[in-house]
Coordinates of C-alpha atoms in Angstrom, one line a residue:
Chain A
X2 CA -21.3 34.7 12.7
X3 CA -22.2 34.0 16.0
X4 CA -26.2 34.5 16.1
X5 CA -26.0 31.8 13.2
X6 CA -24.4 29.6 15.3
X7 CA -26.8 30.5 18.5
X8 CA -29.9 29.6 16.0
X9 CA -28.4 26.4 14.8
X10 CA -28.1 25.1 18.3
X11 CA -31.4 26.2 19.0
X12 CA -32.5 24.5 16.0
X13 CA -30.4 21.4 17.1
X14 CA -32.1 21.4 20.6
X15 CA -35.6 21.6 19.0
X16 CA -35.0 18.5 16.8
X17 CA -33.6 16.6 19.4
X18 CA -36.3 14.9 21.8
X19 CA -35.2 13.0 24.5
X20 CA -37.6 9.3 24.7
X21 CA -37.5 6.3 26.6
X22 CA -35.6 3.0 24.6
X23 CA -38.3 0.8 25.3
X24 CA -39.8 0.4 21.9
X25 CA -36.1 0.0 20.4
X26 CA -34.7 -3.2 19.4
X27 CA -32.0 -4.4 21.9
X28 CA -29.2 -6.4 20.0
X29 CA -25.9 -8.2 21.6
X30 CA -22.5 -6.8 20.6
X31 CA -19.0 -8.0 20.5
X32 CA -16.5 -5.9 22.5
X33 CA -12.6 -5.6 22.3
X34 CA -12.2 -8.4 25.4
X35 CA -13.9 -11.1 23.6
X36 CA -12.2 -10.2 20.0
X37 CA -8.8 -10.6 21.6
X38 CA -10.1 -14.0 23.2
X39 CA -11.3 -15.0 19.7
X40 CA -8.5 -14.1 18.0
X41 CA -6.3 -15.7 20.8
X42 CA -7.8 -18.8 20.1
X43 CA -7.4 -18.9 16.1
X44 CA -3.8 -17.8 16.7
X45 CA -3.1 -20.7 19.2
X46 CA -4.8 -22.9 16.6
X47 CA -2.6 -21.7 14.1
X48 CA 0.6 -21.6 15.8
X49 CA 0.2 -25.1 16.7
X50 CA 0.4 -26.0 12.9
X51 CA 3.2 -23.6 12.3
X52 CA 0.7 -21.6 10.0
X53 CA 1.1 -17.8 9.8
X54 CA -2.2 -15.7 9.0
X55 CA -3.9 -12.5 9.1
X56 CA -7.0 -12.8 11.5
X57 CA -9.7 -9.8 11.2
X58 CA -12.5 -9.8 13.7
X59 CA -15.2 -7.1 12.5
X60 CA -18.8 -6.1 14.6
X61 CA -22.3 -6.3 13.3
X62 CA -21.9 -3.3 11.4
X63 CA -18.5 -4.8 9.2
X64 CA -16.5 -2.2 11.1
X65 CA -13.1 -3.7 12.0
X66 CA -12.6 -4.3 15.7
X67 CA -9.5 -6.2 16.0
X68 CA -6.7 -7.3 13.4
X69 CA -3.2 -9.2 14.0
X70 CA -0.6 -10.4 11.4
X71 CA 1.5 -13.2 12.5
X72 CA 5.1 -12.7 11.1
X73 CA 5.7 -14.1 8.0
X74 CA 2.2 -14.1 6.7
X75 CA 2.4 -12.5 3.2
X76 CA 1.2 -9.2 3.2
X77 CA -1.4 -9.8 0.5
X78 CA -3.6 -11.9 2.9
X79 CA -4.2 -8.1 4.9
X80 CA -6.7 -7.6 2.4
X81 CA -8.1 -11.2 1.6
X82 CA -8.8 -11.4 5.4
X83 CA -10.5 -8.2 5.8
X84 CA -12.7 -9.4 2.3
X85 CA -13.2 -13.1 4.1
X86 CA -14.6 -11.2 7.3
X87 CA -16.6 -8.6 5.3
X88 CA -18.3 -11.5 3.5
X89 CA -19.4 -13.5 6.4
X90 CA -21.0 -10.3 7.7
X91 CA -22.3 -8.9 4.6
X92 CA -24.1 -12.1 3.8
X93 CA -24.4 -13.6 7.4
X94 CA -23.0 -16.9 6.1
X95 CA -19.5 -18.8 5.9
X96 CA -17.4 -17.8 2.8
X97 CA -17.2 -21.5 2.2
X98 CA -20.6 -21.7 1.0
X99 CA -19.5 -19.0 -1.9
X100 CA -16.2 -21.2 -2.4
X101 CA -18.7 -24.2 -2.6
X102 CA -21.3 -22.7 -5.3
X103 CA -19.0 -20.9 -7.4
X104 CA -18.4 -23.5 -9.9
X105 CA -22.1 -24.2 -10.3
X106 CA -23.0 -20.5 -9.7
X107 CA -20.1 -18.7 -11.4
X108 CA -22.2 -15.1 -11.5
X109 CA -21.0 -15.6 -7.4
X110 CA -17.9 -13.6 -9.1
X111 CA -19.5 -10.6 -9.3
X112 CA -21.2 -10.1 -5.8
X113 CA -20.0 -7.2 -4.2
X114 CA -18.7 -7.5 -1.0
X115 CA -18.4 -11.2 -1.3
X116 CA -15.3 -13.7 -1.6
X117 CA -15.6 -17.3 -2.8
X118 CA -12.8 -18.4 -0.5
X119 CA -12.6 -20.9 2.7
X120 CA -11.9 -19.1 5.9
X121 CA -14.9 -16.5 6.6
X122 CA -17.2 -17.1 9.4
X123 CA -20.0 -15.1 11.1
X124 CA -19.8 -15.0 14.9
X125 CA -23.4 -15.7 16.0
X126 CA -24.4 -16.0 19.5
X127 CA -28.4 -16.9 20.4
X128 CA -29.0 -17.1 16.7
X129 CA -27.4 -13.3 16.2
X130 CA -25.0 -12.7 13.8
X131 CA -22.9 -10.1 16.4
X132 CA -19.8 -10.3 13.9
X133 CA -17.5 -12.1 12.0
X134 CA -13.9 -13.6 11.8
X135 CA -11.9 -13.3 8.6
X136 CA -8.5 -15.4 8.3
X137 CA -6.1 -15.8 5.7
X138 CA -2.2 -17.1 5.2
X139 CA -2.1 -20.5 4.3
X140 CA -4.7 -22.7 2.0
X141 CA -8.5 -21.6 2.0
X142 CA -8.9 -24.8 3.9
X143 CA -6.4 -24.3 6.6
X144 CA -7.6 -20.9 6.8
X145 CA -11.2 -21.8 7.4
X146 CA -10.1 -24.6 10.1
X147 CA -8.4 -21.3 12.1
X148 CA -11.3 -19.6 11.6
X149 CA -13.5 -22.4 13.1
X150 CA -11.0 -23.3 15.9
X151 CA -11.8 -19.5 17.4
X152 CA -15.3 -19.8 16.5
X153 CA -15.8 -23.2 18.6
X154 CA -13.9 -21.0 21.3
X155 CA -17.0 -18.8 21.9
X156 CA -18.7 -20.8 24.4
X157 CA -15.8 -20.9 27.0
X158 CA -14.9 -17.3 26.1
X159 CA -18.6 -16.7 27.0
X160 CA -18.6 -18.6 30.3
X161 CA -20.8 -21.2 29.0
Chain B
X6 CA 9.8 28.5 6.4
X7 CA 13.0 27.5 7.5
X8 CA 12.3 28.2 11.2
X9 CA 9.3 25.8 10.6
X10 CA 11.3 22.7 9.5
X11 CA 14.3 23.2 12.5
X12 CA 11.2 23.5 14.9
X13 CA 10.0 20.2 13.0
X14 CA 13.2 18.6 13.3
X15 CA 14.1 19.5 17.3
X16 CA 10.5 18.0 17.6
X17 CA 11.7 15.0 16.0
X18 CA 14.6 14.3 17.9
X19 CA 12.6 14.7 21.2
X20 CA 9.9 12.6 20.0
X21 CA 12.4 9.5 19.0
X22 CA 13.5 7.0 21.7
X23 CA 16.9 5.2 20.8
X24 CA 16.4 1.7 21.4
X25 CA 18.4 -1.4 20.6
X26 CA 17.3 -3.7 18.0
X27 CA 18.2 -7.2 19.6
X28 CA 14.7 -8.8 19.9
X29 CA 13.9 -7.4 16.3
X30 CA 13.8 -9.6 13.1
X31 CA 16.0 -8.3 10.8
X32 CA 15.4 -8.8 6.8
X33 CA 17.3 -8.3 3.7
X34 CA 16.1 -5.4 1.4
X35 CA 16.3 -4.2 -2.0
X36 CA 17.8 -1.1 -3.3
X37 CA 17.6 1.0 -6.5
X38 CA 21.2 0.0 -8.4
X39 CA 20.0 -3.9 -7.8
X40 CA 16.5 -3.0 -8.9
X41 CA 17.9 -1.1 -11.9
X42 CA 20.0 -4.5 -13.1
X43 CA 17.1 -6.7 -12.9
X44 CA 15.0 -4.5 -14.9
X45 CA 17.9 -3.9 -17.4
X46 CA 18.4 -7.9 -17.6
X47 CA 14.3 -8.0 -18.2
X48 CA 14.8 -5.4 -20.6
X49 CA 17.7 -6.8 -22.9
X50 CA 15.6 -10.0 -23.0
X51 CA 12.8 -7.5 -24.4
X52 CA 14.7 -6.1 -27.0
X53 CA 16.4 -8.8 -28.3
X54 CA 12.7 -10.3 -28.9
X55 CA 11.6 -6.7 -30.3
X56 CA 8.8 -7.1 -27.4
X57 CA 8.1 -3.4 -25.7
X58 CA 7.0 -3.8 -22.3
X59 CA 6.1 -1.9 -18.7
X60 CA 8.6 -3.5 -16.0
X61 CA 7.9 -2.6 -12.7
X62 CA 9.4 -3.6 -9.4
X63 CA 8.3 -3.4 -5.7
X64 CA 9.8 -3.7 -2.4
X65 CA 9.2 -6.2 0.3
X66 CA 6.4 -4.1 1.6
X67 CA 4.8 -3.5 -1.7
X68 CA 6.0 -0.1 -2.4
X69 CA 6.9 1.1 -6.2
X70 CA 10.8 1.3 -6.7
X71 CA 11.2 1.2 -10.5
X72 CA 9.2 1.2 -13.2
X73 CA 10.2 1.9 -17.0
X74 CA 7.7 2.0 -19.9
X75 CA 9.1 0.9 -23.5
X76 CA 8.4 3.1 -26.4
X77 CA 5.4 1.7 -28.2
X78 CA 3.9 -0.4 -24.9
X79 CA 0.3 0.2 -24.8
X80 CA -0.7 2.4 -21.3
X81 CA -3.2 0.0 -20.1
X82 CA -0.2 -2.1 -19.7
X83 CA 1.4 -0.1 -16.8
X84 CA -1.6 -0.9 -14.2
X85 CA -1.3 -4.3 -15.3
X86 CA 2.6 -4.4 -14.8
X87 CA 1.9 -3.0 -11.3
X88 CA -0.8 -5.4 -10.5
X89 CA 1.1 -8.2 -11.6
X90 CA 4.2 -7.3 -9.1
X91 CA 1.7 -6.6 -6.5
X92 CA -0.1 -10.1 -6.8
X93 CA 3.5 -11.3 -6.7
X94 CA 4.5 -9.7 -3.3
X95 CA 1.5 -10.2 -1.9
X96 CA 1.4 -13.6 -2.6
X97 CA 4.9 -14.4 -2.6
X98 CA 4.3 -16.6 -5.4
X99 CA 4.3 -16.2 -9.3
X100 CA 1.3 -14.9 -11.1
X101 CA 1.4 -17.9 -13.2
X102 CA 0.0 -20.1 -10.1
X103 CA -3.1 -18.3 -10.3
X104 CA -3.3 -18.4 -14.4
X105 CA -3.2 -22.4 -14.2
X106 CA -5.3 -22.4 -10.9
X107 CA -8.3 -20.2 -12.1
X108 CA -9.7 -22.8 -14.3
X109 CA -10.0 -25.3 -11.6
X110 CA -10.4 -23.0 -8.6
X111 CA -12.9 -20.1 -10.0
X112 CA -13.2 -18.6 -6.6
X113 CA -9.4 -17.1 -7.1
X114 CA -11.1 -14.2 -9.5
X115 CA -12.6 -12.8 -6.1
X116 CA -8.9 -12.8 -4.5
X117 CA -8.2 -9.3 -3.9
X118 CA -4.5 -7.9 -4.8
X119 CA -4.1 -10.8 -6.9
X120 CA -4.1 -11.2 -11.0
X121 CA -4.0 -14.6 -12.9
X122 CA -1.7 -13.2 -15.8
X123 CA 1.7 -14.5 -16.1
X124 CA 4.3 -12.3 -15.7
X125 CA 4.5 -11.1 -11.8
X126 CA 7.4 -12.7 -9.9
X127 CA 8.8 -12.8 -6.8
X128 CA 12.5 -11.6 -6.2
X129 CA 13.7 -14.2 -3.7
X130 CA 17.2 -14.3 -1.7
X131 CA 18.3 -16.9 0.7
X132 CA 14.7 -18.0 0.6
X133 CA 13.2 -14.8 1.5
X134 CA 11.0 -13.0 -0.3
X135 CA 12.4 -9.3 -0.8
X136 CA 10.5 -7.7 -3.9
X137 CA 8.5 -8.5 -7.1
X138 CA 8.6 -7.9 -10.7
X139 CA 6.2 -7.4 -12.9
X140 CA 6.0 -7.3 -17.0
X141 CA 3.3 -6.4 -19.2
X142 CA 3.1 -5.1 -22.5
X143 CA 3.1 -8.8 -25.1
X144 CA 1.2 -12.1 -24.5
X145 CA 1.0 -13.1 -20.6
X146 CA 3.7 -15.8 -21.8
X147 CA 5.9 -13.5 -22.9
X148 CA 5.8 -11.4 -20.3
X149 CA 6.5 -14.5 -17.9
X150 CA 9.9 -15.1 -20.1
X151 CA 10.8 -11.6 -19.5
X152 CA 10.2 -11.8 -16.1
X153 CA 12.2 -14.8 -15.6
X154 CA 15.1 -13.8 -17.8
X155 CA 15.4 -10.7 -15.4
X156 CA 15.1 -13.2 -12.2
X157 CA 17.6 -15.7 -13.8
X158 CA 20.3 -12.3 -13.5
X159 CA 19.9 -12.2 -9.7
X160 CA 22.8 -14.0 -8.6
X161 CA 25.1 -12.3 -11.8
X162 CA 23.7 -9.2 -10.2
X163 CA 24.8 -9.8 -6.6
X164 CA 28.0 -11.1 -7.3
X165 CA 27.6 -15.0 -7.1
Chain C
X22 CA -7.2 -29.2 -5.4
X23 CA -4.2 -30.9 -3.0
X24 CA -2.8 -31.5 -6.4
X25 CA -3.2 -28.4 -7.9
X26 CA -1.3 -26.9 -4.1
X27 CA 1.3 -29.5 -5.1
X28 CA 1.7 -28.7 -8.4
X29 CA 2.1 -24.8 -7.2
X30 CA 4.5 -25.7 -4.7
X31 CA 6.5 -27.4 -7.5
X32 CA 6.4 -24.5 -9.8
X33 CA 7.4 -22.5 -7.0
X34 CA 10.7 -24.4 -6.0
X35 CA 11.8 -24.3 -9.6
X36 CA 11.0 -20.4 -10.1
X37 CA 13.0 -19.6 -6.9
X38 CA 17.0 -19.1 -7.5
X39 CA 18.9 -19.1 -4.5
X40 CA 21.3 -16.4 -4.0
X41 CA 24.0 -14.4 -1.6
X42 CA 22.8 -11.5 -0.1
X43 CA 25.7 -9.4 0.8
X44 CA 25.3 -6.9 -1.7
X45 CA 21.8 -6.3 -0.4
X46 CA 20.5 -3.5 2.6
X47 CA 20.1 -5.3 5.5
X48 CA 16.8 -3.7 8.2
X49 CA 15.3 -4.2 11.3
X50 CA 11.2 -5.1 11.3
X51 CA 8.7 -5.1 13.9
X52 CA 6.6 -8.3 14.5
X53 CA 3.6 -9.3 16.3
X54 CA 4.6 -9.4 19.6
X55 CA 6.5 -6.3 19.9
X56 CA 3.5 -4.5 18.2
X57 CA 1.1 -6.4 20.8
X58 CA 3.2 -4.8 23.5
X59 CA 3.4 -1.0 22.1
X60 CA -0.6 -1.4 21.6
X61 CA -1.2 -2.5 25.4
X62 CA 1.3 0.4 26.2
X63 CA -1.0 2.8 24.6
X64 CA -4.4 1.1 25.4
X65 CA -3.4 1.0 29.3
X66 CA -2.4 5.1 29.3
X67 CA -6.1 5.2 27.8
X68 CA -7.6 3.4 30.2
X69 CA -6.3 5.0 32.9
X70 CA -7.7 8.5 31.7
X71 CA -11.0 6.6 30.3
X72 CA -10.3 7.1 26.8
X73 CA -11.9 4.8 24.1
X74 CA -9.3 4.7 21.0
X75 CA -8.3 2.8 18.1
X76 CA -4.9 1.7 17.7
X77 CA -3.3 0.9 14.4
X78 CA 0.5 -0.2 13.8
X79 CA 2.1 -0.6 10.3
X80 CA 4.9 -2.1 9.5
X81 CA 7.7 -0.1 7.4
X82 CA 6.6 -1.0 4.2
X83 CA 3.3 0.7 5.6
X84 CA 1.4 -2.7 5.7
X85 CA -1.1 -3.1 8.7
X86 CA 0.5 -5.5 11.5
X87 CA -2.5 -4.9 14.4
X88 CA -5.4 -2.9 15.2
X89 CA -7.5 -2.7 17.7
X90 CA -10.9 -0.8 18.7
X91 CA -11.7 -0.1 22.2
X92 CA -15.7 -0.5 23.0
X93 CA -17.6 2.8 22.5
X94 CA -15.0 4.7 20.2
X95 CA -16.5 6.2 17.4
X96 CA -16.0 4.4 13.7
X97 CA -15.1 7.0 11.9
X98 CA -11.7 6.9 13.8
X99 CA -11.0 3.6 12.5
X100 CA -10.4 5.3 9.0
X101 CA -8.6 8.3 10.9
X102 CA -6.2 5.8 13.4
X103 CA -5.3 4.6 10.0
X104 CA -4.5 7.5 8.1
X105 CA -2.6 9.0 11.0
X106 CA -0.3 5.5 11.1
X107 CA 0.1 5.5 7.3
X108 CA 1.1 9.3 7.5
X109 CA 4.0 8.6 10.2
X110 CA 5.4 5.8 8.5
X111 CA 4.8 7.8 4.6
X112 CA 6.9 10.8 6.2
X113 CA 9.0 9.2 8.7
X114 CA 7.5 12.2 10.9
X115 CA 4.7 12.4 14.1
X116 CA 1.5 14.0 12.2
X117 CA 2.0 16.6 15.1
X118 CA 4.7 18.1 12.6
X119 CA 1.9 18.7 10.1
X120 CA -0.9 19.6 12.7
X121 CA 1.8 22.4 13.7
X122 CA 2.6 23.4 10.1
X123 CA -0.5 23.3 7.9
X124 CA -1.5 27.2 9.5
X125 CA 1.7 28.6 7.6
X126 CA 2.2 26.4 5.2
X127 CA -1.6 25.5 3.8
X128 CA -0.3 23.2 0.7
X129 CA 0.0 20.7 3.2
X130 CA -3.8 20.0 3.1
X131 CA -2.9 18.4 -0.6
X132 CA -0.1 16.1 0.4
X133 CA -1.5 12.4 -0.3
X134 CA -1.0 10.3 2.4
X135 CA -0.6 12.7 5.0
X136 CA -2.8 13.8 8.2
X137 CA -2.6 17.1 9.8
X138 CA -3.9 15.9 13.3
X139 CA -2.0 14.7 16.3
X140 CA -1.8 11.1 17.0
X141 CA 0.3 9.6 14.5
X142 CA 4.0 8.4 15.0
X143 CA 7.0 6.6 13.8
X144 CA 8.1 3.8 15.6
X145 CA 11.7 4.3 15.7
X146 CA 14.8 1.8 16.5
X147 CA 18.3 3.0 16.2
X148 CA 17.5 5.4 14.1
X149 CA 15.4 3.2 11.6
X150 CA 11.9 3.8 11.0
X151 CA 10.5 0.1 11.4
X152 CA 7.2 1.4 11.9
X153 CA 4.2 3.8 13.0
X154 CA 1.4 4.0 15.3
X155 CA -2.1 5.8 14.7
X156 CA -4.0 6.7 17.5
X157 CA -7.8 7.9 17.1
X158 CA -10.7 8.4 19.3
X159 CA -10.5 11.5 21.8
X160 CA -8.9 14.8 21.3
X161 CA -6.2 15.2 18.7
X162 CA -3.7 16.0 21.7
X163 CA -5.1 13.0 23.7
X164 CA -4.7 10.8 21.0
X165 CA -1.0 12.1 20.9
X166 CA -0.3 11.7 24.5
X167 CA -1.6 8.0 23.9
X168 CA 1.0 7.3 21.0
X169 CA 3.6 9.0 23.0
X170 CA 2.9 6.8 25.8
X171 CA 3.0 3.6 23.4
X172 CA 6.5 4.9 22.1
X173 CA 7.6 5.4 25.2
X174 CA 7.4 2.0 26.2
X175 CA 9.4 0.4 23.6
X176 CA 12.8 0.5 25.5
X177 CA 11.3 -1.6 28.6
X178 CA 9.3 -3.6 25.8
X179 CA 12.7 -4.5 23.6
X180 CA 14.6 -5.3 27.1
X181 CA 16.7 -2.3 27.3
Chain D
X22 CA -18.4 -19.1 -32.7
X23 CA -15.9 -19.0 -35.6
X24 CA -18.7 -17.4 -37.5
X25 CA -19.3 -14.8 -35.2
X26 CA -15.4 -13.7 -35.0
X27 CA -15.3 -14.0 -38.7
X28 CA -18.1 -11.2 -39.1
X29 CA -16.3 -9.2 -36.3
X30 CA -13.3 -9.4 -38.3
X31 CA -15.1 -8.0 -41.9
X32 CA -16.6 -5.6 -39.3
X33 CA -13.4 -4.2 -38.1
X34 CA -12.0 -4.3 -42.1
X35 CA -15.1 -2.2 -43.1
X36 CA -14.5 0.1 -40.3
X37 CA -10.7 0.9 -40.5
X38 CA -10.0 3.2 -43.8
X39 CA -6.7 3.8 -44.5
X40 CA -6.2 7.6 -44.6
X41 CA -3.1 9.9 -45.1
X42 CA -1.5 11.5 -42.2
X43 CA -1.2 14.8 -43.9
X44 CA -4.0 16.3 -42.1
X45 CA -2.8 14.8 -38.7
X46 CA -1.4 17.2 -35.8
X47 CA 2.4 16.3 -35.1
X48 CA 4.0 16.1 -31.6
X49 CA 7.1 15.5 -30.5
X50 CA 7.2 12.3 -27.8
X51 CA 9.5 11.9 -24.9
X52 CA 10.9 7.9 -25.0
X53 CA 12.0 5.9 -22.5
X54 CA 16.0 6.4 -23.4
X55 CA 15.2 10.7 -22.7
X56 CA 13.3 9.9 -19.9
X57 CA 16.2 7.6 -17.7
X58 CA 18.8 10.2 -19.3
X59 CA 16.7 13.3 -17.5
X60 CA 15.8 11.2 -14.1
X61 CA 19.9 10.7 -14.6
X62 CA 20.6 14.2 -14.0
X63 CA 18.3 14.9 -11.3
X64 CA 19.8 11.6 -9.5
X65 CA 23.2 13.0 -9.8
X66 CA 21.7 16.6 -8.6
X67 CA 20.6 14.6 -5.6
X68 CA 23.5 12.4 -5.0
X69 CA 26.0 15.4 -4.9
X70 CA 23.8 16.8 -2.2
X71 CA 23.5 13.4 -0.5
X72 CA 19.8 13.6 -0.6
X73 CA 17.2 10.6 -1.7
X74 CA 14.2 11.2 -3.6
X75 CA 11.6 9.4 -5.7
X76 CA 12.1 10.8 -9.6
X77 CA 8.7 9.9 -11.5
X78 CA 8.5 11.3 -15.3
X79 CA 5.3 11.3 -17.3
X80 CA 4.5 11.7 -21.1
X81 CA 1.9 13.8 -22.2
X82 CA -0.9 12.3 -21.9
X83 CA -0.1 12.1 -18.2
X84 CA 0.9 8.3 -18.1
X85 CA 3.7 6.7 -16.5
X86 CA 7.0 6.3 -18.3
X87 CA 9.7 6.4 -16.0
X88 CA 10.2 6.4 -12.1
X89 CA 12.9 5.3 -9.5
X90 CA 13.3 5.5 -5.6
X91 CA 16.4 6.4 -4.4
X92 CA 17.5 3.9 -0.8
X93 CA 16.0 5.8 2.0
X94 CA 13.7 7.8 0.6
X95 CA 10.6 7.8 2.5
X96 CA 7.5 5.9 0.8
X97 CA 5.0 8.6 0.9
X98 CA 7.1 10.6 -1.5
X99 CA 6.3 8.0 -4.2
X100 CA 2.6 9.0 -4.1
X101 CA 3.7 12.9 -3.8
X102 CA 6.2 12.8 -6.6
X103 CA 3.4 11.3 -8.7
X104 CA 1.3 13.8 -7.8
X105 CA 3.8 16.5 -8.6
X106 CA 4.3 15.1 -12.1
X107 CA 0.8 14.8 -12.7
X108 CA 0.0 18.4 -11.7
X109 CA 2.8 19.5 -14.1
X110 CA 1.3 18.0 -16.9
X111 CA -2.1 18.3 -16.2
X112 CA -2.0 22.4 -15.8
X113 CA 1.2 22.6 -18.1
X114 CA 3.4 24.8 -15.4
X115 CA 5.2 24.2 -12.1
X116 CA 3.7 22.9 -8.9
X117 CA 5.4 26.0 -7.5
X118 CA 2.8 28.1 -9.0
X119 CA 0.1 26.1 -6.8
X120 CA 2.6 26.7 -4.1
X121 CA 3.1 30.5 -3.9
X122 CA -0.5 30.7 -5.0
X123 CA -2.4 29.1 -2.5
X124 CA -1.9 31.4 0.4
X125 CA -4.1 33.9 -1.5
X126 CA -6.0 31.5 -2.8
X127 CA -7.3 28.9 -1.1
X128 CA -9.4 27.0 -3.1
X129 CA -6.6 25.5 -5.1
X130 CA -6.6 23.0 -2.2
X131 CA -9.9 22.1 -3.5
X132 CA -8.6 21.5 -7.4
X133 CA -8.1 18.2 -8.8
X134 CA -5.2 16.6 -10.3
X135 CA -2.9 19.5 -8.6
X136 CA -0.9 20.3 -6.1
X137 CA 0.7 22.8 -4.2
X138 CA 4.2 21.8 -3.1
X139 CA 7.2 22.9 -5.4
X140 CA 9.0 19.9 -7.0
X141 CA 6.9 19.3 -10.2
X142 CA 8.0 20.7 -13.4
X143 CA 6.6 20.2 -17.3
X144 CA 9.1 19.0 -19.7
X145 CA 9.0 21.6 -22.5
X146 CA 10.2 21.4 -26.1
X147 CA 10.2 23.6 -28.9
X148 CA 7.3 25.4 -26.6
X149 CA 5.8 22.0 -26.3
X150 CA 4.8 20.3 -23.4
X151 CA 5.6 16.7 -23.7
X152 CA 5.4 15.7 -20.6
X153 CA 6.5 15.9 -16.9
X154 CA 8.8 15.6 -14.0
X155 CA 8.1 14.8 -10.1
X156 CA 10.6 14.9 -7.3
X157 CA 9.5 14.3 -4.0
X158 CA 12.2 13.3 -0.8
X159 CA 13.6 16.3 0.6
X160 CA 12.3 19.9 1.2
X161 CA 10.1 20.9 -1.4
X162 CA 12.5 23.7 -2.1
X163 CA 15.1 21.3 -2.7
X164 CA 12.9 18.8 -4.9
X165 CA 12.3 21.8 -7.0
X166 CA 16.1 22.1 -7.2
X167 CA 16.5 18.5 -8.3
X168 CA 13.7 18.6 -10.9
X169 CA 15.3 22.0 -11.9
X170 CA 18.6 20.3 -12.7
X171 CA 16.8 17.6 -14.6
X172 CA 15.4 19.7 -16.7
X173 CA 18.2 22.0 -17.2
X174 CA 20.0 18.8 -18.8
X175 CA 17.4 18.8 -21.6
X176 CA 19.3 20.8 -24.0
X177 CA 22.6 18.9 -23.8
X178 CA 20.5 15.3 -23.8
X179 CA 18.7 16.4 -26.7
X180 CA 22.2 17.3 -28.4
X181 CA 21.6 20.8 -28.6

C-alpha cells in the first residue's frame, strides 16, 4: 500500500512540468469586493423603488461568486435569478435578447442554460465578459432595470 | 449508540447561543392540523364531483407538509400536484396566472419552478403567504376549482 | 404586457381571502441584514487566518438567503458549503455531529440531505432554529472554526 | 388536423382489444382510507411520546399515497422518511436489515434506492407486500417504533 502511494507520487511528480506562463492567455477576473459593489449598486436601485429582489453574480466560469436575497422576495426568484445569470454568461448576451426573440423563434425555449426573461446581463470590461448578474423578484422589465443599474456602476467601482 | 447521541446532544447545547429575537422578522406558519383541514375541504369538493385527485400542501419555505392521493388518481399527477404547489409558493401567485399568461408571454415556459396549469394556489393569511396547495388529477380547471374550495374553507378553519 | 400584469394582479386580489392568524404557529425569521452581518463575522475570522472560503446562509426553509465566495477559494467548495448549510438546517444540528458519528454509524452515509464534514451550523435564536450557515474552502476543522466565529457574533449582531 | 385525430382514434380502437381478466394476476392494493388509518396509528404513538415525525406511505409501485409532517419536525426528515419508505418497498424488507448489515457489508452504502436507517417497513397483507411506511424525525430506533406501531394497527384497521 505504502509502496503504491510512493509510486503514485513519483508518477505525479514526473507528470507535472514547471513551465513559464508567457504563452498563456491572460484574463480579467471578478473578485468578491467588486461583486459586492456591483450587487450593492443593484440593491440601492431596488430599494429606491421599494422592490425586493434576489441578485446573483457569477464569474466567467459560470460559478457562483455572490448572492443575496432581499426580505420579502419570493423564493422562486432564487432559481430564476441564478438561471438569468447563467444564461447571460452562457451566451455572453443579456437575457432580454432571448425574451425579445422567443415570439418569433419559439425553439429558444429548448435552449439548455438559457432563459427568456429580462434581468440577466453579462459583466463586460474592455470588451471581455468577466461574469454576469441575474436579478429576479419584480417584473422582468424592473428586474432588467436593476441589473442595468448595477452594470452602470462598474466604471465608478473600477475607478474609471 | 446512546453514548454517541448523548455526546451529540452535549455538543449541540455547547454550540447554540441563546440570544433575544427582538430584531428579527416574525411570520405566521402553517401547522399540520390546519393543513389537514384545508386538504379535507378540497377532498370534500372533489368527492362531491366524483373527481379523484392528489392534493399537496407546502409550507412557506416550499417544504412538504401534507400530501394525499385519492384512489384511482393517475400517478403522474403526484409530481404535477407537487409542481403546482411549488409554483404557487415560489411565485406567490396562483398557477392560473402563468396558464393565462403563457400564450402572450411564451418565455414563461422557461421559468424554473413554475408551471402553467391551473390548480396551484398560495395560502394567504393577513396578506402573508404562509404556504400553498397543489391539486392535480382531473382537468386543470377542475383542479383549480378543488384548490379554490380548499382555500375558501380557510376562514372557517381558522375560526373566523 | 402591462395589461396582462394588471389582470393578473386583479386575479390575485380576487383569489386571496384575508383571515385572522390567531390559530397559526408563529416563528422568527432571518433577514438579509442579519445574514450579511453573520457572514461578515465569518469572513473576518477567515481573513485573520488567511483562509479563503465560501460562506452560504439559508433561511429556516432551507432556501438561500446569502452567499459569498472569497477570492481563490476552490469552486468545488461552492456546492460543499451549500450542502453543509442544508445539512445543518435539514437536521437542526451541526454537521460535526455526523462527521463524528459516521465511524460508528456508517449508515449515516446514506442519509439524504446530510453531510459528514464539519462546517455547517444551525443559527438558533431563543431555542428556535431560524437558519443555517455552511462554510467550505479550507480544512473541515477550520471551516468549522469560521462557522463558529460567525455564530458567536449573533448576540452582538442582535444587540444583546 | 381533424382528419389526423380521427385516424388516430381509429388506430387506438383497433389496438385496444377487450379481453376477460381471468388470466391476469390479482393483487391487494392500499387505498387512501387505509393509508390514513395506518398513519394515524403511527401519529398516535408519536404523540404519546411527544415525538414529532414525518410519516410517508407508498403503494406497491413505490408511488406516494400519503404524507404528513408533524409540527416541529426537522425538514430534512421529509426526504429521509420518503427514502425509508422507498427502501422498504424497493427491497421488500425493513430498513433495519440494512442498518444492521452495513457494518459488516459496507457495500450496502452503494445500493441505489436503499437506506441503512431504521424506520422504513413494508406493509404486508396475506404475505403480499402492498406498500410501505417510512418514519423519520427522532432517533432511528424511535422512528422504527412508530413505524411498527403503525404496522401493528393493520389487523384492527382491516377489521380482522
